[in-house]
Amino acid sequence: MERSLLQWRLLPLLALIASFLSVFFGSRSYQETQGSKCSLLPHDHYWISSKRIVTPDGLISGSVEVNGGVIVSVVKGEDWFKKQRSRVKVIDYGEAVIMPGLVDVHAHLDDPGRSEWEGFPSGTKAAAAGGITTLIDMPLNSDPSTVSPETLKLKIEAAEKRILVDVGFWGGLVPDNALNSSALESLLDAGVLGLKSFMCPSGINDFPMTNITHIKEGLFVLAKYKRPLLVHAEVEMDSEIDDGTDNDPRSYLTYLKTRPTSWEEGAIRNLLSVTENTRIGGSAEGAHVHIVHLSDASSSLDLIKEAKGKGDSVTVETCPHYLAFSAEEIPEGDTRFKCSPPIRHAANREKLWEAMMEGDIDMLSSDHSPTKPELKLLSDGNFLKAWGGISSLQFVLPVTWSYGRKYGVTLEQVASWWSDRPSKLAGLHSKGAIAVGKHADIVVWEPEVEFDLDEDHPIHFKHPSISAFLGRKLSGKVVSTFVRGNLVFGEGKHASDACGSLLLAS
């Protein structure tokens, strides 16, 4: 009787405990299930191994340990058996290359306002499929442009829970804020990683061009924050289109005449008249000028090299389309190849590669600049009226490798151009290398595997038909992409949830 009474009294307590355990473990299971949707790999702690791992100390055979989204150990082959633990998941990628994920500091995702051009979901799916683990979104081509804390907030809201990779934002330096230090400071305080300006019309009404006074004043503000100013360096001058020859708008050479190398040279010469302030001891020390998408490998590049030699804080990028294509090979009316600055002649392309190999050009970016197919005027083929911009986001790694092999490009150089230097430009010091303490942002790819980039190839950015790279045979298949340890892309599939992080400066 006493035993039965005791059991009866314990029943409510046991029921309460059972209820608590049910809620606790049920909740835990739910959270784990939700968390696993961020990754195709249901492990938070694991090793990945390969005979080719690109590290800051060179190429090694070994393994990388990931725990909690961070790289916690990098070991060479001979040390592997001492470190490996049987209970921890091991993924052996064999001969595939393990490299830091790409950091693309120049992409237009056009969201919000022009998501019919691209958008955060499609753009970041393409990035993940291409081994890009971090994107820095440009402040224009979205609507409105990102030129204030309020417009940055719209960007953040559009990106939240819709990005598969990490995304940061550049802000815009425009006449309305350039001479107002408090306006610029509020934009920088809101979290943009730096500023972007145009020295010629941008084609976007709410993103007007800046002059050298605007740029000079902007650098003084940026110096306090130690963040960069990215500059589209072309300035409108006389073109060669009125030389009396037949100027067929369907001919790419006609378009090339409208933006000669003198436009780049003139802008860069003007720009470098103020970059001396960024030298050690200068009035804008701490600021940095980064020249985007250089296409002229002659006078413009010589000016940049000279400024660097004098101690100016200056870097420069170019893009895969300038390294892959030449003006002579662009078909009549094929407006997929239109961009600004334009793709120049084959001899110029050779000089760009020479500058890449010698370190005179610091890094690469995609300048992924999509639009709706109808704005490309593909049926008319009018280069003078079609919207400019190359769609390439998913393929920049294989394009760089495929066209670079001729020049002896190494895996270490690819990692430097696409990971290490871009992450430093953007101030993202937890990214850009396979090293202990860095985010586990990793791309696994097979340099020797060839594929045809045709209509049957899965392409994830919004309008594949406008890409100038369609029809090319490329080498370098992306196998897996990890973002902060989450396997967001593997064997042709994406993680079901978009769990990329927003990168805001503080």
Coordinates of C-alpha atoms in Angstrom, one line a residue:
M1 CA 0.0 0.0 0.0
E2 CA 2.8 2.4 0.9
R3 CA 4.7 1.4 -2.2
S4 CA 1.6 2.1 -4.4
L5 CA 1.1 5.4 -2.7
L6 CA 4.7 6.4 -3.3
Q7 CA 4.3 5.4 -7.0
W8 CA 1.1 7.4 -7.2
R9 CA 2.8 10.5 -5.7
L10 CA 5.8 10.1 -8.1
L11 CA 3.7 9.9 -11.2
P12 CA 3.1 13.6 -11.6
L13 CA 6.8 14.3 -11.0
L14 CA 7.8 11.6 -13.6
A15 CA 5.3 13.0 -16.0
L16 CA 6.8 16.4 -15.5
I17 CA 10.3 15.1 -16.1
A18 CA 9.2 13.2 -19.2
S19 CA 7.4 16.3 -20.5
F20 CA 10.6 18.4 -19.9
L21 CA 12.8 15.8 -21.6
S22 CA 10.4 15.6 -24.5
V23 CA 10.4 19.3 -25.0
F24 CA 14.2 19.6 -24.5
F25 CA 15.2 16.8 -26.8
G26 CA 12.4 17.6 -29.2
S27 CA 13.6 21.2 -29.3
R28 CA 17.2 20.1 -29.7
S29 CA 16.3 17.8 -32.5
Y30 CA 14.4 20.6 -34.3
Q31 CA 17.3 22.9 -33.9
E32 CA 19.7 20.3 -35.3
T33 CA 17.4 19.6 -38.2
Q34 CA 17.1 23.3 -38.9
G35 CA 20.9 23.8 -38.6
S36 CA 21.6 20.9 -40.9
K37 CA 19.6 22.7 -43.7
C38 CA 22.4 25.2 -43.8
S39 CA 24.8 22.4 -44.8
L40 CA 24.9 19.3 -46.9
L41 CA 27.3 17.9 -44.3
P42 CA 25.6 17.0 -41.0
H43 CA 28.8 17.6 -39.0
D44 CA 30.1 20.6 -37.1
H45 CA 33.5 19.0 -36.5
Y46 CA 35.3 17.2 -39.3
W47 CA 38.5 16.9 -41.3
I48 CA 39.0 17.3 -45.1
S49 CA 42.1 16.0 -46.7
S50 CA 43.9 16.2 -50.1
K51 CA 47.3 15.8 -51.7
R52 CA 47.0 19.4 -52.8
I53 CA 46.1 22.0 -50.2
V54 CA 47.0 25.7 -50.9
T55 CA 48.2 27.3 -47.7
P56 CA 50.1 30.6 -47.0
D57 CA 53.2 28.4 -46.7
G58 CA 52.8 26.8 -50.1
L59 CA 51.2 23.7 -51.5
I60 CA 51.0 20.7 -49.1
S61 CA 49.6 17.2 -48.9
G62 CA 47.7 16.9 -45.7
S63 CA 44.4 17.7 -43.9
V64 CA 42.4 20.6 -42.6
E65 CA 40.4 20.3 -39.4
V66 CA 37.2 22.3 -39.1
N67 CA 35.3 22.8 -35.9
G68 CA 32.5 25.3 -35.3
G69 CA 32.9 27.0 -38.6
V70 CA 36.6 27.8 -38.1
I71 CA 39.8 26.1 -39.2
V72 CA 41.4 24.7 -36.0
S73 CA 44.2 22.7 -37.5
V74 CA 46.2 22.3 -40.7
V75 CA 48.6 19.3 -40.8
K76 CA 50.9 17.9 -43.4
G77 CA 50.7 14.3 -44.5
E78 CA 53.3 12.9 -42.2
D79 CA 51.5 14.4 -39.2
W80 CA 48.1 13.2 -40.2
F81 CA 48.0 10.0 -38.2
K82 CA 49.0 11.7 -35.1
K83 CA 46.2 14.2 -35.3
Q84 CA 43.3 12.2 -36.7
R85 CA 40.6 11.0 -34.4
S86 CA 38.5 8.0 -35.4
R87 CA 35.2 9.5 -34.1
V88 CA 35.6 12.7 -36.3
K89 CA 34.3 12.7 -39.8
V90 CA 37.0 12.6 -42.5
I91 CA 36.4 13.6 -46.1
D92 CA 39.2 12.6 -48.4
Y93 CA 39.2 14.6 -51.6
G94 CA 42.2 12.7 -53.1
E95 CA 43.9 14.8 -55.8
A96 CA 41.4 17.6 -55.8
V97 CA 42.7 21.0 -54.8
I98 CA 41.6 22.5 -51.4
M99 CA 41.9 26.2 -51.6
P100 CA 40.6 29.3 -49.7
G101 CA 37.2 30.3 -51.0
L102 CA 37.2 33.1 -53.5
V103 CA 36.5 36.6 -52.3
D104 CA 34.8 38.6 -55.1
V105 CA 35.1 42.3 -54.2
H106 CA 33.2 43.5 -57.3
A107 CA 29.8 42.1 -58.0
H108 CA 26.4 43.7 -58.9
L109 CA 23.5 41.7 -57.5
D110 CA 21.0 44.5 -58.2
D111 CA 18.9 43.7 -55.1
P112 CA 16.6 45.4 -54.1
G113 CA 14.8 47.1 -56.9
R114 CA 16.2 45.3 -59.9
S115 CA 16.0 41.7 -58.8
E116 CA 14.7 40.8 -62.2
W117 CA 18.3 41.5 -63.3
E118 CA 19.9 39.2 -60.7
G119 CA 19.0 39.2 -56.9
F120 CA 20.7 37.8 -53.8
P121 CA 19.3 34.3 -54.0
S122 CA 20.4 33.6 -57.6
G123 CA 23.6 35.5 -57.4
T124 CA 24.8 33.8 -54.2
K125 CA 23.8 30.3 -55.6
A126 CA 26.0 31.1 -58.6
A127 CA 28.8 32.2 -56.3
A128 CA 28.6 29.0 -54.2
A129 CA 28.6 26.9 -57.3
G130 CA 31.7 28.7 -58.5
G131 CA 33.7 28.4 -55.2
I132 CA 33.1 32.0 -54.2
T133 CA 32.5 32.2 -50.4
T134 CA 32.4 36.0 -50.0
L135 CA 30.8 38.6 -52.2
I136 CA 31.1 42.4 -51.8
D137 CA 28.0 43.9 -53.4
M138 CA 28.4 47.1 -55.4
P139 CA 26.2 50.1 -54.4
L140 CA 24.7 50.7 -57.8
N141 CA 22.4 48.9 -60.2
S142 CA 20.1 48.2 -57.3
D143 CA 17.3 50.7 -56.8
P144 CA 17.9 52.8 -54.8
S145 CA 21.7 53.0 -54.9
T146 CA 23.5 52.5 -51.6
V147 CA 24.5 56.0 -50.7
S148 CA 23.1 56.5 -47.2
P149 CA 22.4 54.6 -44.0
E150 CA 18.7 54.3 -45.0
T151 CA 19.5 52.8 -48.4
L152 CA 22.1 50.4 -46.8
K153 CA 19.3 49.2 -44.5
L154 CA 17.3 48.3 -47.6
K155 CA 20.2 46.2 -48.8
I156 CA 20.6 44.5 -45.5
E157 CA 16.8 43.7 -45.4
A158 CA 16.9 42.3 -48.9
A159 CA 19.8 40.1 -48.2
E160 CA 18.8 38.7 -44.8
K161 CA 18.2 34.9 -44.9
R162 CA 18.4 35.0 -48.7
I163 CA 22.2 34.5 -49.2
L164 CA 24.1 31.2 -49.4
V165 CA 27.5 32.9 -49.1
D166 CA 28.8 35.7 -46.9
V167 CA 27.9 39.2 -48.3
G168 CA 29.3 42.6 -47.5
F169 CA 28.5 46.0 -49.1
W170 CA 30.3 49.0 -50.6
G171 CA 28.7 52.4 -50.2
G172 CA 28.6 55.0 -52.8
L173 CA 30.6 58.2 -52.9
V174 CA 28.5 60.7 -54.9
P175 CA 28.3 64.5 -55.1
D176 CA 25.5 64.6 -52.6
N177 CA 27.6 63.1 -49.8
A178 CA 31.1 63.7 -50.9
L179 CA 31.4 67.2 -49.5
N180 CA 29.4 66.4 -46.4
S181 CA 31.7 64.6 -43.9
S182 CA 28.9 63.8 -41.5
A183 CA 26.8 62.1 -44.3
L184 CA 29.8 60.0 -45.3
E185 CA 30.6 59.2 -41.7
S186 CA 27.0 58.0 -41.0
L187 CA 27.2 55.7 -44.1
L188 CA 30.6 54.3 -42.9
D189 CA 29.3 54.0 -39.3
A190 CA 26.3 52.0 -40.7
G191 CA 28.7 49.3 -41.8
V192 CA 29.8 49.6 -45.4
L193 CA 33.3 48.2 -46.0
G194 CA 34.4 51.2 -48.1
L195 CA 33.2 53.5 -50.8
K196 CA 32.9 53.4 -54.6
S197 CA 32.9 56.3 -57.1
F198 CA 32.6 56.8 -60.8
M199 CA 34.8 59.4 -62.7
C200 CA 32.4 59.1 -65.7
P201 CA 28.6 58.8 -66.0
S202 CA 27.6 55.4 -64.4
G203 CA 24.4 55.0 -66.4
I204 CA 22.4 55.0 -63.2
N205 CA 20.5 58.3 -62.4
D206 CA 20.9 58.2 -58.6
F207 CA 24.6 57.4 -58.8
P208 CA 26.2 60.4 -60.6
M209 CA 29.8 60.8 -61.3
T210 CA 32.3 62.5 -59.0
N211 CA 35.2 64.9 -59.8
I212 CA 38.6 65.0 -58.2
T213 CA 37.5 67.4 -55.5
H214 CA 34.8 64.9 -54.3
I215 CA 37.4 62.1 -54.3
K216 CA 39.9 64.1 -52.4
E217 CA 37.4 65.1 -49.7
G218 CA 36.2 61.5 -49.5
L219 CA 39.7 60.2 -48.9
F220 CA 40.1 62.5 -45.8
V221 CA 37.0 60.9 -44.3
L222 CA 38.0 57.3 -45.3
A223 CA 41.4 57.9 -43.6
K224 CA 39.7 58.0 -40.2
Y225 CA 38.1 54.6 -40.8
K226 CA 41.1 53.0 -42.7
R227 CA 38.8 51.8 -45.4
P228 CA 39.3 51.9 -49.2
L229 CA 37.8 54.0 -52.0
L230 CA 37.1 52.0 -55.2
V231 CA 37.2 54.0 -58.3
H232 CA 35.8 53.4 -61.8
A233 CA 38.6 55.3 -63.6
E234 CA 37.4 56.5 -67.0
V235 CA 36.9 60.1 -67.8
E236 CA 35.0 61.3 -70.9
M237 CA 37.2 62.7 -73.6
D238 CA 37.1 62.9 -77.4
S239 CA 36.6 59.5 -78.9
E240 CA 37.8 58.1 -82.2
I241 CA 34.4 57.5 -83.6
D242 CA 34.4 60.7 -85.8
D243 CA 37.4 59.7 -87.8
G244 CA 35.5 59.4 -91.1
T245 CA 35.5 55.6 -91.3
D246 CA 32.5 53.4 -91.5
N247 CA 31.2 53.2 -88.0
D248 CA 28.8 50.2 -88.0
P249 CA 27.1 50.0 -84.6
R250 CA 27.1 46.2 -85.0
S251 CA 30.9 46.2 -85.1
Y252 CA 32.7 45.8 -81.8
L253 CA 35.6 47.9 -83.1
T254 CA 33.1 50.8 -83.4
Y255 CA 32.3 50.6 -79.7
L256 CA 35.9 50.2 -78.9
K257 CA 36.6 53.6 -80.5
T258 CA 34.0 55.3 -78.2
R259 CA 36.1 54.4 -75.1
P260 CA 39.8 54.6 -76.1
T261 CA 42.6 53.9 -73.6
S262 CA 43.0 57.7 -73.2
W263 CA 39.8 57.7 -71.1
E264 CA 41.5 55.3 -68.6
E265 CA 44.8 57.1 -68.7
G266 CA 43.3 60.5 -68.2
A267 CA 41.2 59.4 -65.2
I268 CA 44.1 57.6 -63.6
R269 CA 46.4 60.5 -64.1
N270 CA 43.8 62.8 -62.5
L271 CA 43.2 60.3 -59.7
L272 CA 46.8 59.9 -58.8
S273 CA 47.1 63.7 -58.3
V274 CA 45.4 63.1 -54.9
T275 CA 46.6 59.6 -53.9
E276 CA 49.9 61.1 -52.7
N277 CA 47.9 62.2 -49.7
T278 CA 47.6 58.5 -48.7
R279 CA 51.3 58.1 -48.2
I280 CA 52.8 57.6 -44.8
G281 CA 52.6 61.0 -43.1
G282 CA 50.2 62.3 -45.7
S283 CA 47.0 64.2 -44.9
A284 CA 44.9 61.1 -45.9
E285 CA 47.1 58.5 -44.4
G286 CA 45.0 55.4 -43.7
A287 CA 42.9 55.8 -46.8
H288 CA 43.5 53.6 -49.7
V289 CA 42.6 53.9 -53.4
H290 CA 41.7 50.8 -55.4
I291 CA 41.2 51.1 -59.2
V292 CA 38.6 48.6 -60.5
H293 CA 38.5 46.6 -63.7
L294 CA 41.6 48.0 -65.4
S295 CA 41.6 47.1 -69.1
D296 CA 44.5 49.3 -70.4
A297 CA 47.8 47.6 -69.8
S298 CA 49.9 50.4 -71.3
S299 CA 50.0 54.0 -70.1
S300 CA 47.4 53.5 -67.4
L301 CA 49.3 50.7 -65.8
D302 CA 52.6 52.6 -66.0
L303 CA 51.1 55.4 -64.1
I304 CA 49.9 53.1 -61.3
K305 CA 53.2 51.4 -61.1
E306 CA 54.9 54.8 -60.7
A307 CA 52.5 55.8 -57.9
K308 CA 53.1 52.6 -56.0
G309 CA 56.8 53.2 -56.3
K310 CA 56.4 56.6 -54.7
G311 CA 54.5 55.1 -51.7
D312 CA 50.9 55.9 -52.7
S313 CA 48.4 53.5 -51.1
V314 CA 47.0 52.2 -54.4
T315 CA 46.0 48.8 -55.7
V316 CA 44.4 47.7 -59.0
E317 CA 42.3 44.8 -60.2
T318 CA 41.4 43.4 -63.6
C319 CA 38.7 40.9 -64.6
P320 CA 38.7 37.5 -66.2
H321 CA 37.0 38.8 -69.3
Y322 CA 39.9 41.1 -70.1
L323 CA 42.3 38.1 -69.7
A324 CA 40.2 35.7 -71.7
F325 CA 38.9 37.7 -74.7
S326 CA 40.3 40.1 -77.3
A327 CA 38.6 42.7 -79.5
E328 CA 39.6 41.0 -82.7
E329 CA 37.6 37.8 -81.8
I330 CA 34.3 39.4 -80.8
P331 CA 31.6 38.5 -83.4
E332 CA 29.6 41.1 -85.1
G333 CA 26.5 42.1 -83.1
D334 CA 27.4 39.9 -80.1
T335 CA 26.6 42.4 -77.4
R336 CA 27.2 39.9 -74.7
F337 CA 30.8 41.1 -74.8
K338 CA 30.0 44.8 -74.2
C339 CA 31.4 46.2 -71.0
S340 CA 33.1 49.4 -69.7
P341 CA 36.0 49.8 -70.0
P342 CA 35.9 47.7 -73.1
I343 CA 37.8 44.5 -73.9
R344 CA 40.8 45.6 -75.9
H345 CA 43.1 44.1 -78.5
A346 CA 45.1 40.8 -78.2
A347 CA 48.4 42.6 -77.7
N348 CA 46.9 44.4 -74.7
R349 CA 45.6 41.1 -73.3
E350 CA 49.1 39.7 -73.4
K351 CA 50.4 42.7 -71.4
L352 CA 47.6 42.3 -68.8
W353 CA 48.8 38.7 -68.3
E354 CA 52.4 39.9 -68.0
A355 CA 51.3 42.4 -65.4
M356 CA 49.4 39.7 -63.5
M357 CA 52.4 37.3 -63.5
E358 CA 54.8 40.1 -62.4
G359 CA 52.5 41.3 -59.6
D360 CA 51.8 44.8 -61.1
I361 CA 48.1 44.0 -61.0
D362 CA 47.1 43.0 -57.5
M363 CA 44.0 41.0 -57.8
L364 CA 41.0 39.8 -59.8
S365 CA 37.3 40.4 -59.5
S366 CA 34.3 39.3 -61.6
D367 CA 32.6 42.7 -62.1
H368 CA 29.5 40.5 -62.6
S369 CA 27.1 43.0 -64.1
P370 CA 24.0 41.4 -65.4
T371 CA 20.8 42.8 -66.8
K372 CA 17.6 41.6 -68.5
P373 CA 18.3 39.9 -71.8
E374 CA 16.2 42.5 -73.7
L375 CA 18.5 45.3 -72.6
K376 CA 21.4 43.5 -74.2
L377 CA 19.7 44.0 -77.6
L378 CA 20.9 40.6 -78.8
S379 CA 18.6 40.6 -81.8
D380 CA 19.7 44.1 -82.9
G381 CA 23.4 43.7 -82.0
N382 CA 23.8 47.4 -81.6
F383 CA 27.0 47.8 -79.4
L384 CA 26.4 51.6 -79.0
K385 CA 22.9 51.2 -77.4
A386 CA 23.1 47.8 -75.6
W387 CA 23.5 47.7 -71.8
G388 CA 27.1 47.0 -70.9
G389 CA 28.2 44.3 -68.5
I390 CA 29.7 40.8 -68.4
S391 CA 27.9 38.0 -66.6
S392 CA 30.5 35.6 -65.3
L393 CA 30.1 35.1 -61.6
Q394 CA 29.9 31.3 -61.5
F395 CA 32.9 30.7 -63.8
V396 CA 35.6 33.1 -62.7
L397 CA 37.7 30.3 -61.1
P398 CA 37.8 28.0 -64.2
V399 CA 38.2 30.9 -66.5
T400 CA 41.2 32.2 -64.6
W401 CA 42.8 28.8 -64.6
S402 CA 41.9 27.8 -68.1
Y403 CA 43.3 30.9 -69.7
G404 CA 46.2 31.3 -67.2
R405 CA 47.8 27.9 -67.8
K406 CA 49.4 29.1 -71.0
Y407 CA 51.3 31.7 -68.8
G408 CA 52.3 29.2 -66.1
V409 CA 49.8 30.3 -63.5
T410 CA 50.2 28.5 -60.2
L411 CA 47.6 27.5 -57.7
E412 CA 49.2 29.7 -55.1
Q413 CA 48.8 32.7 -57.5
V414 CA 45.2 32.0 -58.0
A415 CA 44.6 31.9 -54.3
S416 CA 46.5 35.2 -53.9
W417 CA 44.5 37.0 -56.7
W418 CA 41.1 35.6 -55.6
S419 CA 41.3 35.1 -51.9
D420 CA 44.2 36.7 -49.9
R421 CA 44.5 40.1 -51.5
P422 CA 40.8 40.8 -52.0
S423 CA 40.0 39.9 -48.4
K424 CA 42.7 42.3 -47.2
L425 CA 41.3 45.1 -49.4
A426 CA 37.9 44.6 -47.8
G427 CA 39.3 44.4 -44.3
L428 CA 38.1 40.8 -43.9
H429 CA 41.0 39.5 -41.9
S430 CA 39.2 36.3 -40.9
K431 CA 39.0 35.2 -44.5
G432 CA 41.3 34.5 -47.5
A433 CA 43.6 31.7 -46.3
I434 CA 43.7 28.0 -45.2
A435 CA 45.1 28.8 -41.8
V436 CA 44.3 28.2 -38.2
G437 CA 41.8 30.7 -36.8
K438 CA 40.4 31.7 -40.2
H439 CA 36.8 31.1 -41.2
A440 CA 36.4 27.7 -42.8
D441 CA 35.6 29.3 -46.2
I442 CA 37.0 26.6 -48.6
V443 CA 36.6 25.6 -52.2
V444 CA 37.5 22.1 -53.4
W445 CA 38.1 21.9 -57.2
E446 CA 39.6 19.7 -59.9
P447 CA 41.9 21.8 -62.2
E448 CA 42.3 19.0 -64.7
V449 CA 38.6 18.3 -65.3
E450 CA 37.3 19.9 -68.5
F451 CA 33.6 20.8 -69.2
D452 CA 31.7 22.5 -72.0
L453 CA 29.9 25.6 -70.8
D454 CA 26.8 25.1 -72.9
E455 CA 23.1 25.2 -72.5
D456 CA 23.1 21.8 -70.7
H457 CA 25.5 23.0 -68.0
P458 CA 23.8 24.0 -64.8
I459 CA 24.1 27.8 -64.5
H460 CA 22.6 29.5 -61.4
F461 CA 22.8 33.2 -62.1
K462 CA 19.5 34.6 -63.4
H463 CA 20.1 35.1 -67.1
P464 CA 22.7 32.5 -68.5
S465 CA 21.9 33.4 -72.1
I466 CA 23.7 36.8 -71.8
S467 CA 27.0 35.4 -70.6
A468 CA 29.9 35.9 -73.0
F469 CA 31.5 32.7 -71.7
L470 CA 28.8 30.4 -73.1
G471 CA 30.2 28.0 -75.7
R472 CA 33.6 27.9 -74.1
K473 CA 35.5 24.7 -73.0
L474 CA 36.9 25.3 -69.5
S475 CA 39.1 23.4 -67.1
G476 CA 38.5 23.4 -63.4
K477 CA 35.4 21.8 -61.9
V478 CA 34.2 23.0 -58.5
V479 CA 33.4 20.0 -56.4
S480 CA 32.5 21.5 -53.0
T481 CA 32.2 24.9 -51.4
F482 CA 32.2 25.5 -47.6
V483 CA 31.2 28.7 -46.0
R484 CA 32.1 29.0 -42.3
G485 CA 32.2 25.2 -42.2
N486 CA 28.8 24.7 -43.9
L487 CA 28.9 22.6 -47.0
V488 CA 26.7 25.0 -49.1
F489 CA 27.5 23.4 -52.5
G490 CA 28.6 19.8 -53.2
E491 CA 28.3 17.5 -56.2
G492 CA 26.0 19.9 -58.1
K493 CA 23.6 20.5 -55.2
H494 CA 23.0 23.5 -52.9
A495 CA 22.1 23.5 -49.2
S496 CA 18.4 24.0 -48.8
D497 CA 18.7 27.0 -46.5
A498 CA 20.4 30.3 -47.2
C499 CA 22.6 30.8 -44.1
G500 CA 25.2 33.2 -45.4
S501 CA 26.3 35.9 -43.0
L502 CA 26.1 39.7 -43.5
L503 CA 29.5 41.4 -43.3
L504 CA 29.3 44.8 -41.7
A505 CA 32.3 47.0 -40.7
S506 CA 32.4 48.1 -37.1

